[in-house]
Amino acid sequence: MPRHSDTKIAPTTPCGMDLGQGGVHGGWTISLDGQRKAALEMGRTRLLVAAAVFMLAFVAVGLRLADLALLSEQEEPKRAETPSAAAALETQRAEILDRNGQVLATTLPTNSLYANPRRVIDAQAAAVALARVLPEFSVAGLKAKLSQDTSFTWIKRGLTPRETARINGLGVPGLDFVREERRFYPHGHLTGHLVGYTNIDNVGQIGLEASFDDVLRGSNEPLRSSLDLRLQHILIDELAKAKEEWRGIGAAGIVLDVRSGEILAMASLPLINPNAPRTIPDAAFLNRATQGVYELGSIFKVFSTAMALDLGVVGLTDGFDVTHPIRAGGFRINDFKPKRGVLSIPEILMYSSNIGTVHMTLTAGTEAQQRFLRRLGLLDPANLELREVGRPLLPQVWREINTMTISYGHGIAVTPLQAARAMAAMVNGGELVPPTLLKRTNGERILAEQVISPETSQKMNWLLRLVVEEGTTGKADAEGYRVGGKTGTADKLDPRGGYAADKRIASVLSAFPMDNPRYVVMAMVDEPKPTDYSFGYATGGWVAAPVVGAVVERMAPLLGIQPQAEPDQVPVSSEAWNPQLIPVNLRGRHVAAR
């Protein structure tokens, strides 16, 4: 048994009070109370520390969420939100305007639909529902997209507001929207080839959108084009009528300011819709005004006549015998409507004589012809703010027979733009002005090259008006506006060799008003078909000339040009010539042909 003699136990009352040696037992009780207080304090301290730790953790998580939601760039798109008024005005691509401030291209907010296939519960049901809203997609194709093992796949970009609302109403898990921007062209087909369009990522593909892609991207300053939307509408309207009437496969036209080089209107038919580029047929992408190259026929007689007059190898009172066809290198050069005897220089142009034009050109020579046409910009691609610019087709070896045929527009193929620019130099005092699709600023210096003398230009103005009054271009006239110009008709090349007998280009190159020319108007119809009322003809005089007359009558009042009575003669400052000295019913002085 253990010994307990050293252990003393103090008796207590039932209430726990000490019954003896109160000093010793009272200290023991105080010691127990202190331990309890210490334990409570320690517990309280631990709770405060734990609370502080939890609070710091919540603050850290909150800050991280705010950083992810507001500050960090996300790999996955954010859900579409309704932007504020200020945000709605901010775009990442500048507008394109016409010269009067009309919007030709702008950027609008749009929603694009994407899916997280891993969150799609029933791919088949979701595909069926989506196909009802987006009928261009098949159920099978949508199901395949919604069944992929990925967290992101595009369904459709650039939704309409109606599509967005209907898809929202489906309530399909795993579908969501992202806010994007879409290029929109308010005037659609009217400006398709000129303004161009962008792809789904707002990158320019053709036209001004492509040429100025870097300038437009991220800019708030609009690009102001030279185009006048009113004239664009008129030109397209009249070309479309001619194309339909003459059953052509295409058409083109240009309105050019002869002083500034600004292109006020430019059209290529068939038109394209920049708002739906995927629907554009491949054949319609060709810009016939700047990219297509054509043999333009008798239009080139204008340039041949100007060259001979400017070089001084002939004068207005000179002439050539056009009785007999020209034979050279196995070729026979005839006139469409043969004349007999000597024709004066004005009559050669007025009656569109191939024979007379060849004789006149040969007096200048092959080298002179090449130099002159190059100075006019007809042997090199046009320098324009478009990628869609064609390269002229020239003879590989420029022989005398080429000189002959090129003098009346065969054996050389150029763009309508090149021809229009050269025509402007014929009538504006002889200056070759660079063409542009951008609006010139007031006081802007224009670098122009003098290619013919002002005196030669005055002569050409009189001759071109004479061709409309008395010659082959009469249907281009517009009463009171004194139109001058020259038509052209050229057979198209046959892929099998030679020229096609039933395919042609009918064109006209004109200017007005001829007492002080300001505008060049060109029209061309590709492969027009003869009609009964044209007596089986489909020439430039029948097909294209009326287009110019109608365009001038409609555009002149818009530009503030008042119709005027026909003057007796064109006022000229040069003493070297006088139109009254050259009656058109008299033959000119005969020049011996080479």
Coordinates of C-alpha atoms in Angstrom, one line a residue:
M1 CA 0.0 0.0 0.0
P2 CA 1.4 3.4 -0.8
R3 CA 2.2 5.8 2.0
H4 CA 0.0 8.9 2.3
S5 CA 1.6 10.5 5.3
D6 CA 3.0 13.4 3.1
T7 CA -0.4 14.2 1.6
K8 CA -2.7 16.5 3.3
I9 CA -6.2 17.0 2.1
A10 CA -8.2 19.9 3.4
P11 CA -11.8 19.2 4.1
T12 CA -14.3 21.4 2.2
T13 CA -17.9 22.2 2.6
P14 CA -20.4 21.0 0.0
C15 CA -20.2 24.4 -1.6
G16 CA -16.5 24.0 -2.2
M17 CA -15.3 26.4 0.6
D18 CA -12.0 25.6 2.4
L19 CA -12.3 24.4 6.1
G20 CA -8.8 24.9 7.3
Q21 CA -5.4 26.5 6.7
G22 CA -7.2 29.0 4.7
G23 CA -4.0 30.8 3.4
V24 CA -2.7 27.8 1.6
H25 CA -6.0 26.7 0.1
G26 CA -7.0 30.2 -0.9
G27 CA -3.8 30.6 -3.1
W28 CA -4.7 27.4 -4.9
T29 CA -8.1 28.8 -5.9
I30 CA -6.6 32.0 -7.2
S31 CA -4.2 30.0 -9.4
L32 CA -7.0 28.2 -11.1
D33 CA -8.9 31.4 -12.0
G34 CA -5.7 32.9 -13.6
Q35 CA -5.4 29.9 -15.8
R36 CA -9.0 30.2 -17.0
K37 CA -8.5 33.9 -17.9
A38 CA -5.3 33.1 -19.8
A39 CA -7.0 30.4 -21.8
L40 CA -9.8 32.8 -22.7
E41 CA -7.4 35.5 -23.8
M42 CA -5.5 33.1 -25.9
G43 CA -8.7 31.9 -27.6
R44 CA -9.8 35.4 -28.2
T45 CA -6.4 36.3 -29.8
R46 CA -6.6 33.2 -32.0
L47 CA -10.0 34.2 -33.2
L48 CA -8.9 37.7 -34.1
V49 CA -5.9 36.4 -36.0
A50 CA -8.0 33.9 -37.9
A51 CA -10.6 36.6 -38.8
A52 CA -7.8 38.9 -40.0
V53 CA -6.4 36.2 -42.2
F54 CA -9.8 35.4 -43.7
M55 CA -10.4 39.1 -44.3
L56 CA -7.0 39.5 -46.0
A57 CA -7.7 36.5 -48.2
F58 CA -11.1 37.9 -49.3
V59 CA -9.5 41.3 -50.1
A60 CA -6.8 39.5 -52.2
V61 CA -9.4 37.5 -54.1
G62 CA -11.5 40.6 -54.6
L63 CA -8.6 42.5 -56.0
R64 CA -7.7 39.7 -58.3
L65 CA -11.2 39.4 -59.6
A66 CA -11.3 43.1 -60.3
D67 CA -7.9 42.9 -62.1
L68 CA -9.2 40.0 -64.3
A69 CA -12.5 41.7 -65.0
L70 CA -11.4 45.2 -65.6
L71 CA -7.7 45.5 -66.3
S72 CA -6.4 42.3 -67.9
E73 CA -6.8 41.4 -71.6
Q74 CA -8.8 38.2 -72.0
E75 CA -8.1 35.4 -74.4
E76 CA -11.8 34.6 -74.7
P77 CA -14.3 37.3 -75.9
K78 CA -16.4 39.2 -73.4
R79 CA -20.1 39.0 -73.5
A80 CA -21.7 41.7 -75.7
E81 CA -22.8 44.8 -73.7
T82 CA -24.8 47.8 -74.6
P83 CA -22.2 50.6 -75.1
S84 CA -22.6 54.0 -73.8
A85 CA -23.3 56.9 -76.3
A86 CA -19.7 58.0 -76.2
A87 CA -18.3 54.4 -76.7
A88 CA -20.7 53.9 -79.6
L89 CA -19.1 56.8 -81.5
E90 CA -15.6 55.4 -81.1
T91 CA -14.6 53.1 -83.9
Q92 CA -11.3 51.6 -85.1
R93 CA -11.6 52.6 -88.8
A94 CA -12.3 56.0 -90.3
E95 CA -15.2 56.9 -92.5
I96 CA -14.9 57.5 -96.2
L97 CA -16.9 60.4 -97.6
D98 CA -17.8 61.9 -101.0
R99 CA -16.6 65.4 -101.8
N100 CA -19.8 66.9 -100.3
G101 CA -19.6 65.0 -97.0
Q102 CA -21.9 62.1 -97.9
V103 CA -20.9 58.9 -96.0
L104 CA -19.7 56.2 -98.4
A105 CA -18.3 53.8 -95.8
T106 CA -18.7 53.8 -92.0
T107 CA -18.3 51.4 -89.1
L108 CA -21.2 50.1 -87.0
P109 CA -21.2 48.0 -83.8
T110 CA -22.3 44.4 -84.2
N111 CA -22.5 41.2 -82.3
S112 CA -20.8 38.0 -83.2
L113 CA -21.9 34.5 -81.9
Y114 CA -19.6 32.0 -80.5
A115 CA -20.0 28.8 -78.5
N116 CA -18.3 26.9 -75.7
P117 CA -19.1 23.4 -76.8
R118 CA -18.1 22.0 -73.4
R119 CA -21.0 23.9 -71.9
V120 CA -23.5 22.8 -74.5
I121 CA -25.8 20.2 -72.9
D122 CA -27.6 18.9 -76.0
A123 CA -25.7 19.7 -79.3
Q124 CA -28.5 18.3 -81.5
A125 CA -31.2 20.3 -79.9
A126 CA -29.1 23.4 -79.9
A127 CA -28.2 23.0 -83.6
V128 CA -31.9 22.6 -84.6
A129 CA -32.8 25.7 -82.7
L130 CA -29.9 27.7 -84.2
A131 CA -30.7 26.6 -87.7
R132 CA -34.2 28.1 -87.4
V133 CA -32.6 31.5 -86.7
L134 CA -29.6 31.1 -89.1
P135 CA -31.0 29.2 -92.1
E136 CA -27.8 29.6 -94.0
F137 CA -26.3 27.0 -91.7
S138 CA -27.2 23.3 -91.8
V139 CA -28.2 21.4 -88.7
A140 CA -25.4 18.9 -89.3
G141 CA -22.8 21.7 -89.7
L142 CA -24.0 23.4 -86.5
K143 CA -24.0 20.1 -84.5
A144 CA -20.5 19.4 -85.6
K145 CA -19.3 22.8 -84.3
L146 CA -21.2 22.4 -81.1
S147 CA -19.8 18.9 -80.5
Q148 CA -16.1 19.9 -80.7
D149 CA -13.8 19.2 -77.8
T150 CA -12.9 22.9 -77.3
S151 CA -14.0 25.8 -75.2
F152 CA -14.4 28.3 -78.1
T153 CA -15.6 28.2 -81.7
W154 CA -17.2 30.9 -83.9
I155 CA -20.7 30.3 -85.1
K156 CA -21.4 33.5 -87.0
R157 CA -19.9 36.9 -87.0
G158 CA -21.7 40.1 -87.8
L159 CA -25.1 39.3 -86.6
T160 CA -28.1 41.5 -87.4
P161 CA -30.0 42.9 -84.4
R162 CA -32.9 40.6 -85.2
E163 CA -30.7 37.6 -85.2
T164 CA -29.1 38.6 -81.9
A165 CA -32.5 39.0 -80.2
R166 CA -33.8 35.7 -81.5
I167 CA -30.6 33.8 -80.4
N168 CA -30.8 35.4 -77.0
G169 CA -34.4 34.2 -76.7
L170 CA -33.3 30.6 -77.3
G171 CA -31.6 30.4 -73.9
V172 CA -29.2 27.7 -75.1
P173 CA -26.3 27.2 -72.6
G174 CA -22.9 27.5 -74.0
L175 CA -23.8 30.3 -76.6
D176 CA -22.6 33.8 -76.1
F177 CA -21.8 37.0 -78.0
V178 CA -18.9 39.3 -78.5
R179 CA -19.0 42.9 -79.4
E180 CA -17.3 43.7 -82.7
E181 CA -17.4 46.3 -85.5
R182 CA -18.6 45.9 -89.0
R183 CA -18.0 48.0 -92.1
F184 CA -21.2 49.3 -93.7
Y185 CA -21.7 51.0 -97.1
P186 CA -24.9 53.1 -97.1
H187 CA -25.0 53.4 -100.9
G188 CA -24.2 49.8 -101.7
H189 CA -23.7 49.1 -105.4
L190 CA -23.2 52.7 -106.3
T191 CA -19.7 52.9 -105.0
G192 CA -18.6 49.2 -104.9
H193 CA -15.6 49.2 -107.2
L194 CA -14.4 52.6 -106.1
V195 CA -14.8 52.5 -102.3
G196 CA -14.3 48.7 -102.2
Y197 CA -14.9 46.7 -99.0
T198 CA -13.3 45.1 -96.0
N199 CA -13.3 41.5 -94.8
I200 CA -14.8 40.2 -91.6
D201 CA -11.8 41.5 -89.7
N202 CA -12.1 45.0 -91.2
V203 CA -9.1 44.7 -93.4
G204 CA -9.5 46.4 -96.8
Q205 CA -9.7 44.1 -99.8
I206 CA -10.3 46.2 -102.9
G207 CA -10.8 49.9 -103.8
L208 CA -10.0 52.8 -101.4
E209 CA -10.5 50.5 -98.5
A210 CA -7.5 48.4 -99.6
S211 CA -5.3 51.3 -100.8
F212 CA -5.7 53.3 -97.6
D213 CA -6.1 50.5 -95.2
D214 CA -3.2 51.7 -93.0
V215 CA -4.6 55.3 -93.0
L216 CA -8.1 54.3 -92.2
R217 CA -7.2 51.9 -89.5
G218 CA -7.3 53.5 -86.0
S219 CA -8.0 57.0 -87.4
N220 CA -10.8 59.3 -86.5
E221 CA -10.2 61.6 -89.5
P222 CA -12.5 60.7 -92.4
L223 CA -11.0 60.1 -95.9
R224 CA -12.7 62.6 -98.3
S225 CA -12.8 61.2 -101.8
S226 CA -13.2 63.2 -105.0
L227 CA -16.4 61.3 -105.8
D228 CA -19.7 63.3 -106.2
L229 CA -22.4 60.9 -105.3
R230 CA -25.0 62.7 -107.3
L231 CA -23.0 62.4 -110.5
Q232 CA -22.2 58.8 -109.6
H233 CA -25.9 58.0 -109.6
I234 CA -26.5 59.7 -112.9
L235 CA -23.6 58.0 -114.6
I236 CA -24.5 54.5 -113.4
D237 CA -28.2 55.1 -114.3
E238 CA -27.4 56.0 -117.9
L239 CA -24.8 53.3 -118.4
A240 CA -27.3 50.7 -117.0
K241 CA -29.9 51.8 -119.5
A242 CA -27.5 51.5 -122.4
K243 CA -26.2 48.2 -121.3
E244 CA -29.7 46.8 -121.0
E245 CA -30.9 48.4 -124.3
W246 CA -28.0 47.1 -126.3
R247 CA -27.7 43.8 -124.4
G248 CA -24.0 44.4 -123.5
I249 CA -22.0 42.2 -121.1
G250 CA -20.6 45.2 -119.3
A251 CA -20.1 49.0 -119.3
A252 CA -17.9 51.7 -117.9
G253 CA -17.9 55.4 -117.5
I254 CA -15.9 58.3 -116.0
V255 CA -16.5 61.9 -115.2
L256 CA -13.2 63.8 -114.8
D257 CA -12.4 67.4 -113.9
V258 CA -10.0 68.5 -116.6
R259 CA -8.3 71.1 -114.4
S260 CA -7.8 69.3 -111.1
G261 CA -7.8 65.7 -112.3
E262 CA -10.4 64.8 -109.7
I263 CA -12.6 61.8 -110.7
L264 CA -16.1 62.9 -109.9
A265 CA -17.8 59.7 -111.0
M266 CA -16.5 56.3 -112.0
A267 CA -18.6 53.2 -112.8
S268 CA -18.0 49.7 -113.9
L269 CA -20.9 47.4 -114.7
P270 CA -21.9 44.8 -113.6
L271 CA -21.9 46.5 -110.2
I272 CA -20.8 44.9 -107.0
N273 CA -22.4 45.1 -103.5
P274 CA -19.7 45.8 -100.9
N275 CA -22.2 44.9 -98.1
A276 CA -22.3 41.3 -99.4
P277 CA -18.9 40.5 -100.9
R278 CA -19.4 36.8 -100.8
T279 CA -22.3 37.1 -103.3
I280 CA -20.2 38.9 -106.0
P281 CA -19.6 36.9 -109.1
D282 CA -16.0 36.5 -110.2
A283 CA -16.6 38.3 -113.5
A284 CA -18.0 41.4 -111.7
F285 CA -14.8 42.1 -109.7
L286 CA -13.2 43.5 -112.9
N287 CA -13.1 47.3 -112.7
R288 CA -13.6 48.1 -116.4
A289 CA -12.8 51.8 -115.9
T290 CA -9.3 51.4 -114.4
Q291 CA -8.4 47.7 -114.8
G292 CA -9.8 46.5 -118.1
V293 CA -7.8 47.3 -121.2
Y294 CA -9.5 47.7 -124.5
E295 CA -8.8 48.7 -128.1
L296 CA -10.9 51.9 -128.2
G297 CA -10.9 52.4 -132.0
S298 CA -11.4 55.9 -133.5
I299 CA -11.1 57.7 -130.2
F300 CA -7.3 57.5 -130.9
K301 CA -7.8 59.7 -133.9
V302 CA -8.1 62.6 -131.5
F303 CA -4.6 62.0 -130.2
S304 CA -3.2 61.4 -133.7
T305 CA -4.6 64.7 -135.0
A306 CA -3.3 66.6 -131.9
M307 CA 0.1 65.1 -132.4
A308 CA 0.3 66.1 -136.1
L309 CA -0.9 69.6 -135.4
D310 CA 1.3 70.2 -132.5
L311 CA 4.4 68.9 -134.3
G312 CA 3.5 71.2 -137.2
V313 CA 3.7 68.5 -139.8
V314 CA 0.2 69.5 -141.0
G315 CA -2.1 72.5 -140.6
L316 CA -5.8 72.7 -140.4
T317 CA -6.1 73.7 -144.1
D318 CA -4.0 70.7 -145.2
G319 CA -5.6 67.4 -146.4
F320 CA -5.1 63.9 -147.8
D321 CA -6.6 61.9 -150.6
V322 CA -8.7 59.1 -149.1
T323 CA -10.0 57.6 -152.3
H324 CA -7.9 54.5 -152.2
P325 CA -7.4 52.0 -149.4
I326 CA -4.0 51.6 -147.9
R327 CA -2.2 48.3 -148.4
A328 CA 0.7 47.4 -146.1
G329 CA 2.2 44.0 -145.0
G330 CA -0.7 42.0 -146.3
F331 CA -3.2 44.3 -144.6
R332 CA -5.8 46.5 -146.2
I333 CA -6.9 49.7 -144.4
N334 CA -10.4 51.0 -145.4
D335 CA -12.8 53.6 -144.2
F336 CA -16.1 52.5 -142.6
K337 CA -18.0 54.9 -144.8
P338 CA -15.6 55.6 -147.8
K339 CA -15.1 59.1 -149.1
R340 CA -13.5 60.1 -152.4
G341 CA -11.0 62.8 -153.1
V342 CA -9.1 65.0 -150.6
L343 CA -10.3 65.5 -147.1
S344 CA -9.1 68.4 -145.0
I345 CA -7.7 67.7 -141.5
P346 CA -11.0 68.8 -139.9
E347 CA -12.9 66.5 -142.3
I348 CA -10.7 63.5 -141.6
L349 CA -11.6 63.8 -137.9
M350 CA -15.2 64.7 -138.5
Y351 CA -15.8 61.8 -140.9
S352 CA -13.5 59.5 -138.9
S353 CA -11.4 58.5 -141.8
N354 CA -8.9 55.7 -141.1
I355 CA -7.1 56.3 -144.4
G356 CA -6.7 60.1 -143.8
T357 CA -5.6 59.5 -140.2
V358 CA -2.9 57.0 -141.3
H359 CA -1.5 59.4 -143.9
M360 CA -1.5 62.2 -141.4
T361 CA 0.3 60.1 -138.7
L362 CA 2.9 58.8 -141.1
T363 CA 4.0 62.4 -141.8
A364 CA 5.0 62.5 -138.2
G365 CA 6.6 59.0 -138.1
T366 CA 6.7 56.0 -135.7
E367 CA 9.2 57.5 -133.2
A368 CA 7.2 60.7 -132.9
Q369 CA 4.0 58.7 -132.3
Q370 CA 5.6 56.6 -129.6
R371 CA 7.0 59.7 -127.8
F372 CA 3.7 61.5 -128.0
L373 CA 1.6 58.6 -126.7
R374 CA 4.1 58.0 -123.9
R375 CA 3.8 61.7 -122.9
L376 CA 0.1 61.3 -122.8
G377 CA 0.4 58.4 -120.3
L378 CA -1.0 55.8 -122.8
L379 CA 2.0 53.4 -122.8
D380 CA 2.3 53.0 -119.0
P381 CA -0.1 52.0 -116.3
A382 CA -2.1 54.9 -114.8
N383 CA -0.9 56.2 -111.4
L384 CA -4.0 56.1 -109.3
E385 CA -5.0 55.5 -105.6
L386 CA -6.2 52.0 -106.5
R387 CA -4.6 48.6 -106.7
E388 CA -7.0 47.7 -109.6
V389 CA -5.1 49.4 -112.4
G390 CA -4.5 47.7 -115.8
R391 CA -1.4 47.6 -117.8
P392 CA -1.7 48.7 -121.5
L393 CA -1.2 46.1 -124.2
L394 CA 1.4 47.3 -126.8
P395 CA 3.1 45.7 -129.8
Q396 CA 6.2 43.7 -128.9
V397 CA 7.9 45.2 -132.0
W398 CA 6.5 48.6 -133.1
R399 CA 6.7 48.5 -136.9
E400 CA 5.2 50.9 -139.4
I401 CA 2.1 48.8 -139.8
N402 CA 1.6 49.2 -136.0
T403 CA 2.0 52.9 -136.4
M404 CA -0.8 52.9 -139.0
T405 CA -3.3 50.8 -137.0
I406 CA -2.5 52.5 -133.7
S407 CA -3.3 55.9 -135.3
Y408 CA -6.9 54.9 -135.4
G409 CA -7.0 52.8 -132.2
H410 CA -6.3 49.3 -133.2
G411 CA -3.2 47.3 -132.0
I412 CA -3.1 49.1 -128.7
A413 CA -5.3 48.5 -125.7
V414 CA -5.6 51.0 -122.8
T415 CA -7.9 51.6 -119.9
P416 CA -10.8 54.1 -120.1
L417 CA -9.1 56.1 -117.4
Q418 CA -6.0 56.5 -119.4
A419 CA -8.0 57.7 -122.4
A420 CA -10.0 60.1 -120.3
R421 CA -6.9 61.6 -118.8
A422 CA -5.3 62.1 -122.2
M423 CA -8.5 63.7 -123.5
A424 CA -8.4 66.2 -120.6
A425 CA -5.0 67.3 -121.8
M426 CA -6.4 67.8 -125.3
V427 CA -9.0 70.4 -124.1
N428 CA -7.6 72.0 -120.9
G429 CA -4.8 74.0 -122.6
G430 CA -2.5 71.1 -123.1
E431 CA -1.7 70.1 -119.5
L432 CA -1.5 66.4 -118.5
V433 CA -3.0 66.4 -114.9
P434 CA -2.6 63.4 -112.6
P435 CA -6.0 61.8 -112.0
T436 CA -7.0 61.4 -108.3
L437 CA -9.7 59.8 -106.3
L438 CA -9.1 62.2 -103.4
K439 CA -10.7 65.6 -103.1
R440 CA -8.1 68.3 -103.7
T441 CA -7.6 71.0 -101.0
N442 CA -8.0 74.7 -101.8
G443 CA -4.7 76.0 -103.1
E444 CA -3.2 72.6 -103.5
R445 CA -0.4 72.6 -106.0
I446 CA -1.0 70.3 -108.9
L447 CA 2.0 68.9 -110.8
A448 CA 1.0 68.9 -114.5
E449 CA 3.0 68.4 -117.6
Q450 CA 2.6 70.5 -120.8
V451 CA 2.1 67.9 -123.5
I452 CA 0.6 70.1 -126.3
S453 CA 0.6 73.8 -126.8
P454 CA -2.3 76.0 -125.7
E455 CA -2.8 76.9 -129.3
T456 CA -3.1 73.2 -130.4
S457 CA -5.5 72.7 -127.5
Q458 CA -7.7 75.5 -128.8
K459 CA -7.7 73.9 -132.2
M460 CA -8.7 70.6 -130.8
N461 CA -11.6 72.2 -128.9
W462 CA -13.0 73.5 -132.1
L463 CA -12.4 70.2 -134.0
L464 CA -14.1 68.2 -131.2
R465 CA -17.1 70.4 -131.2
L466 CA -17.2 70.2 -135.0
V467 CA -17.3 66.4 -134.8
V468 CA -20.4 66.6 -132.6
E469 CA -22.1 69.2 -134.8
E470 CA -21.4 67.7 -138.2
G471 CA -19.8 64.3 -137.7
T472 CA -20.2 60.9 -136.2
T473 CA -20.8 62.0 -132.5
G474 CA -24.0 64.0 -132.9
K475 CA -26.0 61.9 -130.4
A476 CA -23.6 63.0 -127.6
D477 CA -24.8 66.6 -127.9
A478 CA -26.8 68.3 -125.1
E479 CA -28.6 71.4 -126.1
G480 CA -27.0 74.5 -124.6
Y481 CA -23.9 72.8 -123.2
R482 CA -21.7 72.6 -126.3
V483 CA -20.4 69.1 -126.1
G484 CA -17.4 68.0 -128.1
G485 CA -16.1 64.5 -128.6
K486 CA -15.3 61.5 -130.6
T487 CA -16.8 58.1 -130.8
G488 CA -14.9 54.8 -131.2
T489 CA -15.9 51.3 -132.3
A490 CA -13.4 48.4 -132.2
D491 CA -13.8 44.7 -132.7
K492 CA -12.6 42.6 -129.8
L493 CA -9.8 40.1 -130.2
D494 CA -10.8 36.5 -130.8
P495 CA -9.0 34.0 -128.5
R496 CA -8.6 31.8 -131.5
G497 CA -6.8 34.5 -133.4
G498 CA -7.7 37.7 -135.2
Y499 CA -10.7 39.7 -134.4
A500 CA -14.3 38.5 -133.6
A501 CA -16.8 39.6 -136.1
D502 CA -19.7 40.0 -133.6
K503 CA -18.0 41.3 -130.5
R504 CA -17.0 44.9 -130.2
I505 CA -16.4 47.8 -127.8
A506 CA -18.5 50.9 -128.4
S507 CA -17.3 54.0 -126.7
V508 CA -17.3 57.8 -126.7
L509 CA -14.8 60.3 -125.3
S510 CA -16.2 63.8 -124.8
A511 CA -15.8 67.1 -123.0
F512 CA -17.9 70.2 -122.3
P513 CA -18.5 73.1 -122.5
M514 CA -16.2 73.5 -125.4
D515 CA -15.8 77.3 -125.2
N516 CA -14.1 76.6 -121.8
P517 CA -13.9 72.9 -121.2
R518 CA -14.2 71.8 -117.6
Y519 CA -15.3 68.1 -117.6
V520 CA -14.5 65.0 -119.6
V521 CA -17.2 62.4 -119.8
M522 CA -16.4 58.9 -121.1
A523 CA -18.9 56.1 -121.7
M524 CA -18.2 52.5 -123.0
V525 CA -20.4 49.5 -123.6
D526 CA -18.8 46.0 -123.9
E527 CA -20.2 43.8 -126.6
P528 CA -23.4 45.7 -127.5
K529 CA -25.8 43.9 -129.9
P530 CA -27.3 45.5 -133.0
T531 CA -31.0 46.4 -133.1
D532 CA -33.6 46.9 -135.8
Y533 CA -33.9 50.6 -135.2
S534 CA -30.1 51.1 -135.4
F535 CA -30.2 49.5 -138.9
G536 CA -28.0 46.6 -137.7
Y537 CA -25.3 48.9 -136.2
A538 CA -23.9 48.8 -132.7
T539 CA -21.3 51.5 -133.0
G540 CA -20.1 54.1 -130.6
G541 CA -22.3 56.7 -132.3
W542 CA -25.4 54.6 -131.7
V543 CA -24.6 53.0 -128.4
A544 CA -22.3 55.2 -126.3
A545 CA -22.9 58.8 -127.6
P546 CA -26.5 59.1 -126.2
V547 CA -25.2 58.1 -122.8
V548 CA -22.9 61.2 -122.8
G549 CA -25.7 63.5 -124.0
A550 CA -28.0 62.3 -121.2
V551 CA -25.3 62.5 -118.5
V552 CA -24.4 66.1 -119.5
E553 CA -28.0 67.2 -119.5
R554 CA -28.5 65.9 -116.0
M555 CA -25.2 66.8 -114.4
A556 CA -24.7 70.3 -115.7
P557 CA -27.5 71.9 -113.8
L558 CA -26.3 70.3 -110.6
L559 CA -22.8 71.8 -111.1
G560 CA -24.3 75.3 -111.8
I561 CA -23.5 75.3 -115.5
Q562 CA -26.2 77.3 -117.3
P563 CA -27.1 76.4 -120.9
Q564 CA -26.0 79.0 -123.4
A565 CA -26.9 79.8 -127.0
E566 CA -24.5 78.5 -129.6
P567 CA -21.8 81.1 -130.5
D568 CA -20.9 81.8 -134.1
Q569 CA -17.4 80.5 -133.5
V570 CA -15.1 79.5 -130.7
P571 CA -13.1 82.5 -129.6
V572 CA -9.4 82.0 -130.0
S573 CA -6.3 84.1 -129.2
S574 CA -4.0 82.5 -131.7
E575 CA -3.5 84.3 -135.1
A576 CA -2.3 81.0 -136.6
W577 CA -5.7 79.8 -137.4
N578 CA -9.3 80.8 -137.7
P579 CA -12.2 78.2 -138.0
Q580 CA -14.1 80.5 -140.4
L581 CA -11.3 80.0 -142.9
I582 CA -12.1 76.3 -143.1
P583 CA -15.5 75.6 -144.5
V584 CA -16.2 72.0 -143.9
N585 CA -17.7 71.5 -147.3
L586 CA -14.5 72.4 -149.1
R587 CA -11.5 70.2 -149.6
G588 CA -8.2 71.0 -148.0
R589 CA -4.8 71.5 -149.6
H590 CA -3.6 68.1 -150.8
V591 CA -0.5 66.7 -148.9
A592 CA 1.3 64.0 -150.7
A593 CA 0.9 60.8 -148.8
R594 CA 4.0 58.7 -148.0

